[in-house]
Amino acid sequence: MTPNRAHLWLQAHGLACFVLMTLCFLLFGWLSLDLVRQVSANASLIAAHGWDALLDGGAQQALELLLTAVAAVAAWLGFKLCEMVLVQRLAYRR
């Protein structure tokens, strides 16, 4: 498997990779902070009030929470990519 351009760029720019990894880590933490409690509260509201809760904004909030979770996973994947590149740089340093 050949690395893509982003992977090659990150390999060539170690400091930028570290900064990006730090930003992805902070973004993941910020996005996932209290996400479980909010999803649980939204599900409880919908379970308790049914259709009225969905029409009153529960469905929109559920969609927003889903998009927040997707963005958090994307930030986590960015962190893991940078982590992999930096570990490879350290392990195979020439």
XYZ file of C-alpha atoms in Angstrom:
94
model
C 0.000 0.000 0.000
C 1.443 3.370 -0.974
C 1.043 6.403 1.291
C -1.122 9.261 0.061
C 0.020 12.869 -0.319
C -1.166 13.902 3.144
C 0.825 11.101 4.767
C 3.930 11.978 2.780
C 3.561 15.669 3.644
C 3.177 14.874 7.344
C 6.280 12.673 7.199
C 8.288 15.514 5.697
C 7.057 18.139 8.183
C 7.452 16.725 11.685
C 6.770 19.928 13.612
C 3.623 20.678 11.611
C 2.514 17.096 12.188
C 2.980 17.522 15.953
C 1.025 20.793 15.951
C -1.777 19.204 13.912
C -1.845 16.228 16.277
C -2.195 18.586 19.246
C -5.009 20.528 17.558
C -6.842 17.311 16.666
C -6.500 16.117 20.264
C -7.931 19.373 21.623
C -10.757 19.363 19.068
C -11.643 15.758 19.904
C -11.720 16.566 23.612
C -13.836 19.661 23.093
C -16.326 17.908 20.787
C -16.696 14.777 22.881
C -16.899 16.572 26.230
C -20.265 15.745 27.777
C -21.531 14.197 24.519
C -22.734 11.011 26.221
C -24.795 12.962 28.759
C -26.359 15.102 26.035
C -27.252 12.083 23.886
C -28.737 10.352 26.931
C -30.794 13.414 27.854
C -32.037 13.766 24.279
C -33.010 10.089 24.130
C -34.809 10.360 27.489
C -36.734 13.415 26.285
C -37.813 11.649 23.102
C -38.720 8.458 25.012
C -40.770 10.409 27.550
C -42.599 12.768 25.191
C -42.508 10.915 21.877
C -43.633 12.689 18.746
C -44.118 16.036 20.503
C -40.458 16.063 21.557
C -39.347 15.268 18.010
C -41.451 18.090 16.569
C -40.295 20.489 19.272
C -36.626 20.185 18.301
C -35.621 16.757 19.613
C -34.990 15.407 16.124
C -32.869 18.404 15.158
C -30.884 18.108 18.375
C -30.360 14.376 17.770
C -29.038 15.144 14.280
C -26.736 17.851 15.652
C -25.408 15.435 18.273
C -24.800 12.831 15.575
C -22.859 15.355 13.483
C -20.857 16.355 16.560
C -19.987 12.700 17.139
C -18.907 12.310 13.500
C -16.707 15.413 13.763
C -15.186 14.066 17.002
C -14.346 10.775 15.302
C -12.772 12.661 12.385
C -10.620 14.619 14.849
C -9.632 11.376 16.577
C -8.654 9.836 13.231
C -6.546 12.905 12.449
C -4.846 12.521 15.820
C -4.168 8.822 15.187
C -2.756 9.540 11.711
C -0.351 12.119 13.098
C 0.562 9.805 15.964
C 1.380 7.012 13.516
C 3.540 9.302 11.381
C 5.463 10.627 14.387
C 6.004 7.149 15.839
C 7.292 5.949 12.463
C 9.643 8.958 12.312
C 11.043 8.082 15.718
C 11.233 4.323 15.118
C 12.831 4.457 11.669
C 14.956 7.583 12.055
C 17.958 7.466 9.757
